[in-house]
Coordinates of C-alpha atoms and ligand atoms in Angstrom, one line a residue:
Chain A
M78 CA 97.7 160.2 -81.5
T79 CA 99.8 162.2 -83.8
S80 CA 102.1 164.9 -82.5
P81 CA 103.1 168.3 -84.0
C82 CA 106.7 167.3 -84.7
R83 CA 107.5 164.0 -82.9
D84 CA 106.7 160.4 -83.6
N85 CA 103.1 159.3 -82.9
F86 CA 102.1 158.8 -79.3
R87 CA 101.3 155.2 -78.5
V88 CA 100.2 153.4 -75.3
K89 CA 100.9 149.7 -75.6
G90 CA 99.2 147.0 -73.6
Y91 CA 100.0 143.3 -73.2
R92 CA 97.3 140.7 -72.7
F93 CA 97.7 137.3 -71.1
G94 CA 95.2 134.5 -70.9
E95 CA 91.7 134.6 -72.3
G96 CA 88.3 135.1 -70.7
E97 CA 87.1 137.4 -67.9
K98 CA 88.8 140.7 -67.3
T99 CA 90.5 139.7 -64.1
L100 CA 93.5 141.8 -63.5
A101 CA 94.9 145.0 -65.0
I102 CA 98.4 146.4 -64.1
V103 CA 99.6 149.9 -64.9
G104 CA 103.2 151.0 -64.7
A105 CA 104.6 154.5 -65.4
M106 CA 102.1 157.3 -65.6
R107 CA 104.8 159.9 -65.1
G108 CA 108.0 160.3 -66.9
D109 CA 110.2 159.7 -63.9
E110 CA 108.5 156.4 -62.8
V111 CA 111.4 154.2 -64.1
Q112 CA 111.2 151.7 -61.3
Q113 CA 107.5 151.2 -62.0
Q114 CA 108.1 150.7 -65.8
Y115 CA 111.0 148.3 -65.1
I116 CA 108.7 146.2 -62.8
C117 CA 106.0 146.0 -65.5
S118 CA 108.6 145.0 -68.1
Q119 CA 109.7 142.2 -65.8
L120 CA 106.1 141.1 -65.2
V121 CA 105.5 141.0 -69.0
N122 CA 108.6 139.0 -69.4
R123 CA 107.7 136.5 -66.8
L124 CA 104.1 136.2 -67.7
T125 CA 105.0 135.6 -71.3
M126 CA 107.0 132.5 -70.2
L127 CA 104.3 131.5 -67.8
E128 CA 101.6 131.6 -70.5
Q129 CA 103.8 129.4 -72.8
R130 CA 103.8 126.9 -70.0
G131 CA 100.0 127.1 -69.6
G132 CA 100.3 128.9 -66.2
I133 CA 97.4 131.4 -66.7
A134 CA 94.2 130.1 -65.1
E135 CA 91.4 129.0 -67.4
G136 CA 89.0 131.8 -68.2
K137 CA 91.1 134.6 -66.6
S138 CA 92.9 137.4 -68.4
I139 CA 95.5 139.9 -67.4
L140 CA 96.3 143.2 -69.1
I141 CA 99.6 145.0 -68.5
I142 CA 100.2 148.6 -69.6
P143 CA 103.9 149.3 -68.8
S144 CA 103.7 153.0 -69.6
C145 CA 100.9 155.5 -70.2
N146 CA 103.4 158.2 -70.9
P147 CA 106.4 157.3 -73.0
F148 CA 106.6 160.8 -74.3
S149 CA 107.5 162.3 -70.9
M150 CA 110.1 159.7 -70.1
N151 CA 111.8 160.3 -73.4
V152 CA 112.3 163.9 -72.6
N153 CA 113.0 163.4 -68.9
R154 CA 109.9 165.3 -67.7
R155 CA 107.6 164.1 -64.9
F156 CA 104.4 165.4 -66.4
W157 CA 103.0 165.8 -69.9
A158 CA 105.6 168.1 -71.4
M159 CA 103.3 170.4 -73.4
D160 CA 101.2 171.7 -70.5
N161 CA 102.7 170.1 -67.4
T162 CA 99.6 168.2 -66.5
D163 CA 99.6 164.9 -64.7
I164 CA 97.7 162.1 -66.4
N165 CA 97.0 160.6 -63.0
R166 CA 95.1 163.7 -62.0
M167 CA 92.7 163.3 -65.0
F168 CA 90.7 160.2 -64.3
P169 CA 88.2 159.0 -65.4
G170 CA 89.2 161.2 -68.3
Y171 CA 87.2 162.9 -71.0
D172 CA 87.5 161.9 -74.6
Q173 CA 86.4 165.3 -75.9
G174 CA 88.6 167.2 -73.4
E175 CA 92.2 168.3 -73.1
T176 CA 95.1 166.0 -74.3
T177 CA 95.8 164.4 -71.0
Q178 CA 92.1 164.0 -70.3
R179 CA 91.9 162.1 -73.6
I180 CA 94.8 159.9 -72.7
A181 CA 93.3 159.2 -69.3
S182 CA 90.0 158.4 -71.0
A183 CA 91.5 156.0 -73.5
V184 CA 93.6 154.3 -70.8
F185 CA 90.6 154.1 -68.4
S186 CA 88.4 152.5 -71.0
A187 CA 91.0 149.8 -71.5
L188 CA 91.4 149.4 -67.7
N189 CA 87.7 149.6 -66.7
G190 CA 85.8 146.5 -65.9
F191 CA 88.6 144.4 -64.4
E192 CA 88.0 142.6 -61.2
Y193 CA 91.4 143.7 -59.8
G194 CA 93.6 146.7 -60.6
I195 CA 97.2 147.4 -59.6
Q196 CA 98.9 150.7 -60.2
L197 CA 102.6 150.9 -59.6
A198 CA 102.6 154.3 -58.0
S199 CA 105.0 156.9 -56.8
Y200 CA 104.5 159.6 -54.2
Y201 CA 105.1 163.3 -54.7
V202 CA 107.0 163.8 -51.4
P203 CA 110.7 163.0 -52.1
G204 CA 111.9 160.0 -50.1
D205 CA 112.1 156.3 -49.6
F206 CA 109.2 154.1 -48.4
I207 CA 108.9 150.6 -47.1
P208 CA 107.3 148.9 -50.1
H209 CA 103.6 148.7 -49.4
V210 CA 100.1 148.3 -50.8
R211 CA 98.0 151.5 -50.5
M212 CA 94.3 152.1 -50.9
L213 CA 92.0 155.0 -50.6
Q214 CA 89.2 154.8 -48.0
T215 CA 86.2 154.9 -50.3
G216 CA 84.2 152.1 -48.8
Y217 CA 85.3 149.9 -51.7
E218 CA 88.8 149.2 -50.5
D219 CA 89.6 145.5 -50.1
V220 CA 92.1 145.1 -47.3
E221 CA 91.8 141.3 -47.2
T222 CA 93.0 140.9 -50.8
A223 CA 95.7 143.6 -50.2
R224 CA 97.1 141.3 -47.6
L225 CA 97.6 138.6 -50.2
F226 CA 100.5 140.5 -51.7
G227 CA 102.5 139.6 -48.6
M228 CA 104.2 143.0 -48.5
K229 CA 105.3 144.4 -45.2
Y230 CA 102.5 147.0 -45.0
V231 CA 99.0 147.6 -46.2
T232 CA 97.9 151.2 -45.7
T233 CA 94.7 153.1 -46.2
Y234 CA 94.0 156.8 -46.3
Q235 CA 91.2 159.3 -46.5
P236 CA 90.9 160.8 -50.0
R237 CA 91.2 164.6 -50.3
P238 CA 89.4 166.6 -53.0
F239 CA 92.2 166.3 -55.5
D240 CA 92.4 162.6 -55.0
T241 CA 89.1 162.1 -56.8
T242 CA 90.9 162.3 -60.1
L243 CA 93.3 159.5 -59.4
L244 CA 93.1 156.2 -61.4
N245 CA 92.6 154.2 -58.2
Y246 CA 89.8 156.4 -56.9
N247 CA 87.9 155.9 -60.2
W248 CA 88.7 152.3 -60.4
Q249 CA 87.2 151.7 -57.0
L250 CA 84.2 153.8 -57.9
W251 CA 83.6 151.6 -60.9
S252 CA 83.9 148.5 -58.6
T253 CA 87.4 147.3 -59.5
K254 CA 89.4 146.3 -56.5
A255 CA 92.2 148.7 -56.8
F256 CA 95.6 148.7 -55.2
S257 CA 98.5 151.1 -55.5
V258 CA 101.8 149.3 -55.0
Y259 CA 104.6 151.5 -53.9
A260 CA 107.9 149.9 -54.8
G261 CA 110.1 152.1 -52.8
Q262 CA 111.9 154.0 -55.6
T263 CA 110.8 156.1 -58.5
D264 CA 113.5 157.6 -60.7
R265 CA 116.1 154.9 -60.3
I266 CA 115.9 151.1 -60.5
D267 CA 116.5 149.3 -57.2
L268 CA 116.9 145.6 -57.9
N269 CA 116.0 144.6 -54.3
T270 CA 112.7 146.5 -54.0
S271 CA 111.7 145.8 -57.6
G272 CA 112.4 142.1 -57.1
E273 CA 110.3 142.1 -53.9
T274 CA 107.5 143.9 -55.7
I275 CA 107.5 141.5 -58.6
D276 CA 107.3 138.6 -56.2
A277 CA 104.5 140.3 -54.3
I278 CA 102.4 140.7 -57.5
F279 CA 103.0 137.1 -58.5
R280 CA 102.0 136.0 -55.0
M281 CA 98.8 138.0 -55.2
M282 CA 98.0 136.6 -58.7
T283 CA 98.6 133.0 -57.4
R284 CA 96.6 133.4 -54.2
T285 CA 93.6 134.9 -56.1
G286 CA 93.8 132.0 -58.5
I287 CA 94.7 134.1 -61.6
I288 CA 97.9 132.1 -62.3
N289 CA 99.3 128.8 -61.3
Y290 CA 102.8 129.5 -60.1
G291 CA 104.9 127.2 -57.9
S292 CA 107.4 129.4 -56.1
L293 CA 105.8 132.1 -54.0
G294 CA 108.9 133.2 -52.2
A295 CA 108.9 134.4 -48.6
A296 CA 106.0 136.6 -47.7
Y297 CA 105.3 138.9 -44.9
E298 CA 102.2 138.9 -42.7
S299 CA 101.2 142.5 -43.7
I300 CA 100.7 145.1 -41.0
C301 CA 97.5 147.0 -41.9
I302 CA 97.4 150.7 -40.8
D303 CA 95.5 153.9 -41.5
E304 CA 98.1 156.4 -42.6
A305 CA 96.6 158.9 -40.2
S306 CA 98.1 156.8 -37.4
L307 CA 101.7 157.2 -38.6
Q308 CA 103.8 159.6 -36.5
H309 CA 105.1 162.5 -38.6
I310 CA 108.5 163.9 -37.8
K311 CA 109.3 167.3 -39.3
A312 CA 112.3 169.5 -39.7
R313 CA 112.5 172.2 -37.1
H314 CA 115.2 173.9 -39.2
A315 CA 116.1 174.1 -42.8
G316 CA 119.6 173.1 -43.8
I317 CA 121.7 170.1 -45.0
F318 CA 120.0 166.9 -44.1
Y319 CA 122.2 164.0 -43.0
R320 CA 120.2 160.8 -42.5
L321 CA 121.3 158.1 -40.0
V322 CA 118.5 155.5 -40.6
D323 CA 116.7 154.2 -43.6
A324 CA 113.1 153.3 -44.5
G325 CA 112.5 149.9 -42.8
S326 CA 114.8 150.6 -39.9
R327 CA 113.6 149.7 -36.4
V328 CA 114.3 152.6 -34.1
A329 CA 114.2 153.0 -30.3
S330 CA 112.9 155.9 -28.4
G331 CA 115.6 158.6 -28.1
E332 CA 117.6 157.3 -31.0
S333 CA 119.0 159.8 -33.4
L334 CA 117.4 159.6 -36.8
A335 CA 119.1 162.4 -38.7
H336 CA 121.0 165.6 -38.3
I337 CA 120.3 168.9 -39.8
I338 CA 123.5 170.8 -40.3
D339 CA 124.1 174.5 -40.9
P340 CA 125.1 174.8 -44.5
Y341 CA 127.8 177.4 -43.7
N342 CA 129.5 176.4 -40.5
G343 CA 128.6 172.7 -40.2
Q344 CA 127.1 173.1 -36.7
I345 CA 124.3 170.7 -35.9
L346 CA 121.1 172.7 -35.9
S347 CA 118.9 169.9 -35.0
D348 CA 119.5 166.3 -33.8
I349 CA 116.3 164.6 -34.8
K350 CA 115.4 161.8 -32.4
A351 CA 112.7 159.2 -32.3
T352 CA 110.2 159.8 -29.5
A353 CA 108.9 156.3 -29.4
E354 CA 109.9 152.8 -30.5
G355 CA 108.8 152.0 -34.1
T356 CA 109.6 151.3 -37.7
V357 CA 110.6 154.0 -40.2
F358 CA 107.9 153.8 -42.8
F359 CA 109.1 156.8 -44.8
A360 CA 112.4 158.7 -44.9
H361 CA 113.1 162.0 -46.7
H362 CA 116.0 161.6 -49.1
R363 CA 116.9 165.0 -50.5
P364 CA 120.2 166.4 -49.2
V365 CA 118.7 169.8 -48.3
V366 CA 115.5 170.3 -46.4
F367 CA 113.0 173.1 -45.8
Q368 CA 111.8 174.1 -42.4
N369 CA 108.8 172.0 -41.5
A370 CA 109.5 169.5 -44.2
L371 CA 108.3 166.0 -43.5
L372 CA 111.4 164.0 -42.7
F373 CA 110.1 160.7 -41.4
M374 CA 106.9 158.8 -40.9
I375 CA 107.2 156.3 -38.1
H376 CA 104.9 153.4 -37.4
V377 CA 104.9 153.5 -33.6
I378 CA 104.6 150.1 -32.0
Chain B
M241 CA 102.3 199.0 -43.4
M242 CA 104.1 195.9 -44.5
K243 CA 103.2 192.7 -42.7
T244 CA 104.7 189.2 -43.1
I245 CA 102.1 186.5 -42.9
V246 CA 104.4 183.5 -43.5
S247 CA 108.1 183.2 -42.7
T248 CA 110.0 179.9 -42.9
E249 CA 113.6 178.9 -43.4
L250 CA 114.9 177.8 -46.8
P251 CA 117.9 175.5 -46.6
I252 CA 120.7 177.9 -47.5
D253 CA 120.6 181.2 -45.7
E254 CA 117.2 182.5 -47.0
Q255 CA 113.9 183.2 -45.4
F256 CA 110.7 182.2 -47.4
R257 CA 108.2 185.1 -46.9
I258 CA 104.8 186.0 -48.0
R259 CA 104.0 189.6 -47.4
K260 CA 101.1 192.0 -47.6
N261 CA 100.7 195.7 -47.7
V262 CA 98.0 197.0 -45.3
I263 CA 96.7 200.4 -46.2
Q264 CA 94.3 201.8 -43.7
N265 CA 92.4 205.0 -43.3
G266 CA 89.2 206.3 -41.7
R267 CA 87.2 204.1 -39.4
N268 CA 89.2 201.5 -37.5
D269 CA 86.3 199.1 -37.6
G270 CA 85.6 199.7 -41.3
L271 CA 85.4 197.1 -44.1
R272 CA 88.4 195.1 -45.1
F273 CA 89.1 194.5 -48.8
C274 CA 91.9 192.1 -50.0
V275 CA 93.5 191.9 -53.4
V276 CA 95.6 188.7 -53.8
T277 CA 97.5 187.3 -56.7
G278 CA 100.5 185.2 -57.7
T279 CA 99.2 181.8 -56.7
H280 CA 100.4 180.7 -60.1
G281 CA 103.9 181.9 -60.7
D282 CA 103.5 182.3 -64.4
E283 CA 100.6 184.8 -64.2
L284 CA 101.8 188.3 -63.9
E285 CA 98.9 190.7 -64.7
G286 CA 98.2 190.9 -60.9
Q287 CA 101.6 192.4 -60.3
M288 CA 100.7 195.5 -62.2
V289 CA 97.2 195.7 -60.7
C290 CA 98.7 195.5 -57.2
Y291 CA 101.3 198.1 -58.0
E292 CA 98.7 200.5 -59.5
L293 CA 96.3 200.0 -56.6
A294 CA 98.9 200.4 -53.9
H295 CA 100.2 203.5 -55.6
I296 CA 96.8 205.2 -56.2
V297 CA 95.4 204.4 -52.8
S298 CA 98.5 205.5 -50.9
E299 CA 98.5 208.8 -52.9
R300 CA 94.8 209.5 -52.3
I301 CA 94.6 207.9 -48.9
S302 CA 92.0 210.4 -47.7
S303 CA 89.5 208.8 -50.1
L304 CA 89.9 205.5 -48.4
D305 CA 87.5 204.5 -45.6
G306 CA 88.5 201.1 -44.3
T307 CA 91.4 198.7 -44.9
L308 CA 92.9 197.6 -48.3
E309 CA 95.2 194.7 -48.1
I310 CA 97.4 193.8 -51.0
Y311 CA 99.1 190.4 -51.4
P312 CA 101.1 190.5 -54.6
A313 CA 102.9 187.1 -54.3
L314 CA 101.2 184.1 -52.7
N315 CA 103.7 181.8 -54.5
P316 CA 106.9 183.9 -54.5
L317 CA 109.3 181.1 -55.4
G318 CA 107.0 180.2 -58.4
I319 CA 107.1 183.8 -59.7
D320 CA 110.8 184.0 -59.2
T321 CA 111.5 180.8 -61.1
I322 CA 108.9 181.3 -63.9
Q323 CA 107.0 178.2 -62.7
R324 CA 103.3 177.9 -62.4
G325 CA 103.4 175.6 -59.4
I326 CA 105.5 175.6 -56.2
P327 CA 109.1 174.8 -56.8
N328 CA 110.3 171.6 -55.0
F329 CA 106.8 170.4 -54.5
D330 CA 105.5 169.8 -58.0
L331 CA 102.1 171.1 -56.8
D332 CA 99.6 173.5 -58.1
M333 CA 99.1 175.8 -55.1
N334 CA 95.5 176.3 -56.1
R335 CA 94.8 172.6 -55.4
I336 CA 96.0 172.5 -51.8
F337 CA 93.7 175.0 -50.0
P338 CA 92.6 175.3 -47.2
G339 CA 95.9 173.8 -46.4
D340 CA 97.0 172.0 -43.2
P341 CA 98.9 173.5 -40.3
Q342 CA 100.5 170.1 -39.7
G343 CA 101.3 169.5 -43.4
T344 CA 104.2 170.2 -45.7
M345 CA 105.6 173.7 -46.2
A346 CA 103.2 174.2 -49.1
E347 CA 100.2 173.1 -47.0
Q348 CA 101.2 175.2 -44.0
T349 CA 101.6 178.2 -46.2
A350 CA 98.1 177.7 -47.7
H351 CA 96.7 177.4 -44.3
A352 CA 98.3 180.6 -43.1
I353 CA 97.1 182.4 -46.1
I354 CA 93.5 181.3 -45.5
E355 CA 93.7 182.2 -41.8
D356 CA 95.1 185.6 -42.7
I357 CA 92.5 186.5 -45.3
K358 CA 89.4 184.9 -43.6
G359 CA 86.8 187.3 -42.5
A360 CA 87.5 190.0 -45.1
D361 CA 84.5 191.8 -46.6
M362 CA 85.7 191.2 -50.2
V363 CA 88.6 189.3 -51.8
I364 CA 89.7 189.6 -55.4
D365 CA 91.9 186.7 -56.5
I366 CA 93.7 187.8 -59.8
H367 CA 94.8 185.2 -62.3
S368 CA 95.9 185.6 -65.9
S369 CA 95.2 182.4 -67.6
N370 CA 98.5 180.6 -68.5
L371 CA 101.0 180.5 -71.3
Y372 CA 98.5 178.7 -73.6
L373 CA 95.3 180.7 -73.5
R374 CA 94.4 184.4 -73.8
E375 CA 91.4 185.5 -71.8
T376 CA 89.0 188.4 -72.0
P377 CA 88.8 190.2 -68.7
Q378 CA 86.3 188.1 -66.7
V379 CA 85.1 187.0 -63.4
R380 CA 84.6 183.3 -62.6
I381 CA 82.1 182.1 -60.1
N382 CA 81.2 178.6 -58.9
V383 CA 77.5 178.0 -59.5
Q384 CA 77.0 177.3 -55.8
D385 CA 78.0 180.9 -55.0
S386 CA 76.4 182.6 -57.9
K387 CA 73.4 184.2 -56.1
W388 CA 75.7 185.7 -53.6
L389 CA 78.6 186.8 -55.7
V390 CA 77.3 187.7 -59.2
P391 CA 76.0 191.1 -57.9
F392 CA 79.5 192.0 -56.7
A393 CA 81.1 190.7 -59.9
E394 CA 78.9 192.9 -62.0
R395 CA 80.4 196.0 -60.4
L396 CA 84.0 195.1 -61.4
G397 CA 83.8 196.5 -64.9
M398 CA 84.9 193.3 -66.6
D399 CA 83.6 192.1 -70.0
F400 CA 82.3 188.8 -68.9
V401 CA 81.1 186.8 -65.8
W402 CA 81.3 183.0 -66.2
V403 CA 79.2 181.1 -63.7
H404 CA 80.7 177.6 -64.1
G405 CA 79.8 174.2 -62.8
A406 CA 81.0 172.8 -59.5
A407 CA 83.9 170.2 -59.6
T408 CA 85.3 168.4 -56.7
V409 CA 88.9 169.3 -57.6
L410 CA 88.0 173.0 -57.5
E411 CA 87.1 172.6 -53.8
A412 CA 90.8 172.9 -53.1
T413 CA 91.1 176.4 -54.6
L414 CA 91.7 179.6 -52.6
A415 CA 88.4 181.1 -53.7
H416 CA 86.4 178.0 -52.9
S417 CA 88.0 177.7 -49.5
L418 CA 87.3 181.3 -48.7
N419 CA 83.7 181.2 -50.0
A420 CA 83.1 178.1 -47.9
T421 CA 84.1 180.1 -44.8
G422 CA 81.7 182.9 -45.7
T423 CA 84.4 185.2 -47.0
P424 CA 83.4 186.5 -50.5
C425 CA 86.1 185.9 -53.1
L426 CA 85.9 186.7 -56.8
V427 CA 88.3 185.1 -59.2
V428 CA 89.4 187.4 -62.0
E429 CA 91.0 185.9 -65.1
M430 CA 92.5 188.0 -67.8
G431 CA 95.2 188.3 -70.4
V432 CA 97.8 185.6 -70.9
G433 CA 100.6 184.0 -68.8
Q434 CA 104.0 185.6 -68.6
R435 CA 102.9 189.0 -70.0
I436 CA 101.2 192.1 -68.7
N437 CA 98.4 193.8 -70.7
H438 CA 98.4 197.4 -69.4
K439 CA 95.0 198.3 -70.6
M440 CA 93.4 195.3 -68.9
C441 CA 95.2 195.9 -65.7
R442 CA 94.1 199.6 -65.6
R443 CA 90.6 198.5 -66.2
L444 CA 90.7 196.1 -63.3
V445 CA 92.1 198.7 -61.0
E446 CA 89.2 201.0 -62.0
G447 CA 86.8 198.2 -61.4
I448 CA 88.2 197.4 -58.0
L449 CA 88.0 201.0 -57.0
H450 CA 84.4 201.1 -58.3
L451 CA 83.5 198.0 -56.3
M452 CA 85.1 199.6 -53.2
Q453 CA 83.1 202.7 -53.8
T454 CA 79.8 200.9 -54.0
M455 CA 80.8 199.2 -50.7
G456 CA 81.4 202.6 -49.2
M457 CA 85.1 202.2 -48.9
W458 CA 86.3 204.6 -51.6
K459 CA 85.0 208.1 -51.7
E460 CA 85.6 208.8 -55.4
S461 CA 83.5 208.0 -58.4
P462 CA 85.0 206.3 -61.5
K463 CA 86.0 208.6 -64.3
D464 CA 84.1 206.8 -66.9
R465 CA 81.0 204.7 -66.9
L466 CA 82.1 201.1 -66.3
P467 CA 80.9 198.5 -68.8
Q468 CA 78.2 196.0 -67.7
P469 CA 79.5 192.4 -68.2
L470 CA 77.8 189.7 -70.1
V471 CA 76.8 187.1 -67.5
C472 CA 76.9 183.5 -68.6
E473 CA 74.9 181.1 -66.5
G474 CA 73.7 177.5 -66.9
D475 CA 76.3 175.6 -68.9
R476 CA 76.3 177.7 -72.1
V477 CA 80.0 177.5 -72.8
T478 CA 81.2 175.7 -75.9
F479 CA 84.8 174.3 -75.7
L480 CA 86.7 173.9 -78.9
N481 CA 89.5 171.3 -78.5
A482 CA 92.0 170.5 -81.3
E483 CA 90.9 167.6 -83.4
T484 CA 94.5 166.9 -84.4
S485 CA 98.0 167.8 -83.4
G486 CA 99.8 170.6 -85.2
V487 CA 100.4 174.3 -85.3
F488 CA 97.3 176.5 -84.6
L489 CA 97.1 179.8 -86.5
T490 CA 94.5 182.4 -85.9
E491 CA 93.8 186.0 -86.8
L492 CA 91.3 186.5 -84.0
K493 CA 91.6 188.2 -80.6
C494 CA 89.2 187.2 -77.8
G495 CA 86.4 189.4 -76.6
I496 CA 84.5 189.4 -79.9
N497 CA 81.2 188.1 -81.2
V498 CA 81.4 185.2 -83.6
S499 CA 78.8 183.5 -85.7
R500 CA 78.0 179.9 -86.4
G501 CA 80.3 178.5 -89.0
Q502 CA 82.8 181.4 -88.7
T503 CA 86.5 180.3 -89.0
I504 CA 88.3 180.6 -85.7
G505 CA 91.7 179.3 -87.0
Q506 CA 93.5 176.5 -88.7
I507 CA 95.7 173.7 -87.5
V508 CA 98.5 173.3 -90.0
D509 CA 101.4 170.9 -90.8
P510 CA 104.6 172.8 -91.4
L511 CA 106.4 169.8 -92.8
R512 CA 104.0 169.1 -95.6
G513 CA 102.5 172.6 -96.0
R514 CA 99.0 171.3 -95.4
V515 CA 96.0 172.4 -93.4
L516 CA 95.1 169.5 -91.1
S517 CA 92.0 170.9 -89.6
T518 CA 89.9 174.1 -89.9
V519 CA 88.5 175.3 -86.6
S520 CA 85.1 176.9 -86.8
S521 CA 82.5 178.1 -84.3
P522 CA 79.6 175.7 -83.9
V523 CA 77.4 178.4 -82.4
D524 CA 76.6 182.1 -82.5
G525 CA 78.3 183.5 -79.4
Y526 CA 80.9 185.5 -77.6
L527 CA 84.5 184.3 -77.9
F528 CA 86.1 184.9 -74.5
T529 CA 89.1 182.5 -74.6
I530 CA 91.5 181.9 -77.5
R531 CA 94.7 179.9 -77.7
A532 CA 97.8 182.0 -77.5
Y533 CA 100.4 179.2 -77.7
P534 CA 100.5 177.8 -81.2
I535 CA 101.7 174.3 -80.8
V536 CA 98.7 172.0 -80.1
Y537 CA 98.1 168.4 -79.4
E538 CA 94.9 166.5 -80.1
G539 CA 92.6 167.8 -77.3
S540 CA 94.4 171.1 -76.7
L541 CA 91.9 173.8 -75.9
M542 CA 91.8 176.4 -78.7
A543 CA 88.8 178.5 -77.8
R544 CA 85.8 178.9 -75.5
I545 CA 82.6 180.5 -76.7
F546 CA 79.7 181.7 -74.7
N547 CA 76.7 180.3 -76.7
T548 CA 74.3 183.2 -77.1
E549 CA 71.8 181.4 -79.3
E550 CA 68.3 181.1 -78.1
A551 CA 67.9 177.9 -76.0
Ligands
LIG157 ZN1 95.9 181.1 -62.2

């Protein structure tokens, strides 16, 4: 696609192996998904070497699209800069429609028809997650395959009306086994979580017979949960948020998780405590919080 | 009487509030009419409509029989920061209704708004397109609600009523959420984002008073005869999307009839001084949307035309 005064808009894909459309992987769909793009670049790098060694299974092919939205990343905007629309709210796209509908349509026609699909996703609530595999409950979700990533958690959730325009919803509808992989971070590269995520994707590819790869690394036996079962802890006051635990921390009942501090006099307005033993699945990370903001999601055990 | 329907703390010494003005006269058990706007922070026509209505009805309070409630700013932080969505949440507020009392601040706010408005006898939700498009004064109605709502819409004195198809994403709008609870809500679109067109606003004020009059809530007749709108039903809207990226130039204003083959505008290349694409109408019809923001990408919407050719 041409642009009014910038370079042409290009979406690049990398193909490995030949034969059936087996696995498609998509990285950054928004301009701040740097961790997602980084992970894809590492996958392309490693798969290039693996293919040279003959490590892609006979008759299987892999497509990787590291970025659907280089234009937004280049100008440091999360969404399509001209109209602030989100490509991941435009699926399955429409080739006669608006610009981002057309991009979604072109991307979806490249991604459609694969047996498995992985999107390296980010969440709109600001915070840190335990890396996990996430699926919409559409009746097509494949929890057993999701476990093969060997990530700590596999979660499922009930789609809301606006979720019907997500890539993964449409992938599932067109019978691709779709997984959103949340690699913990979005707008900065974290070598630990990105490394774990890359290993998890290689593990999944090996265990489903897409590649032959010797070293799988240490895997987790995934805990599978419905997100509705996570305990939500909210801010009773607004103020400065001072966190005492991280995503992944094991917390005991009564343990302090964070303080909310009066931004003027430093007094503790709220000492946020765990009400049950569990694992911190999500932890808010902005230094100031709104009243009622979601601070933690706890997997209670 | 001013009422606060939502109040929550912001981090640094500020209260987030959504307020309404309740103007009541006559019967206590009379009808309730709500005018809401400012869901999209970049749409401002509703501000003038709310001002004019509150001013007129307060001054001529004896003509009112029932309750008029005015909500000028459903997304006050968006209006204040010139943002369409909700600051800090990256969300279009009109995609999170009916909200969730246990959800984020944005979802709780949406829930509180629905709970407050629910049960009204009429709701007018005023939008003004966005920065990109200019709209003829019009009412938009979901096809599922057309039988019920078109007769009300015809009394608002707008130019056009667009009965559009149902889409799952639109289930999360304020209007759909209210209509689903049995509260009639009409969506008005007019003008362009970030500007106020006085003539259009005064027309809508007249239209709202006329609708209130026909409902028995306003005991004055409109000064002039209100225009009857064109009603567009059954998928008869043609969308013109840009074939190429460039700068869109047009001489036309919306709200006019166009004929098949008529030039709507051109997409040009300022670097080379070339016309990249000529945009022309594929049908005889009524042009009710035209692009206001000149920079276009392939796919950008440039115009919408109600196809009036014989089927
Ligand atoms: Zn709007």
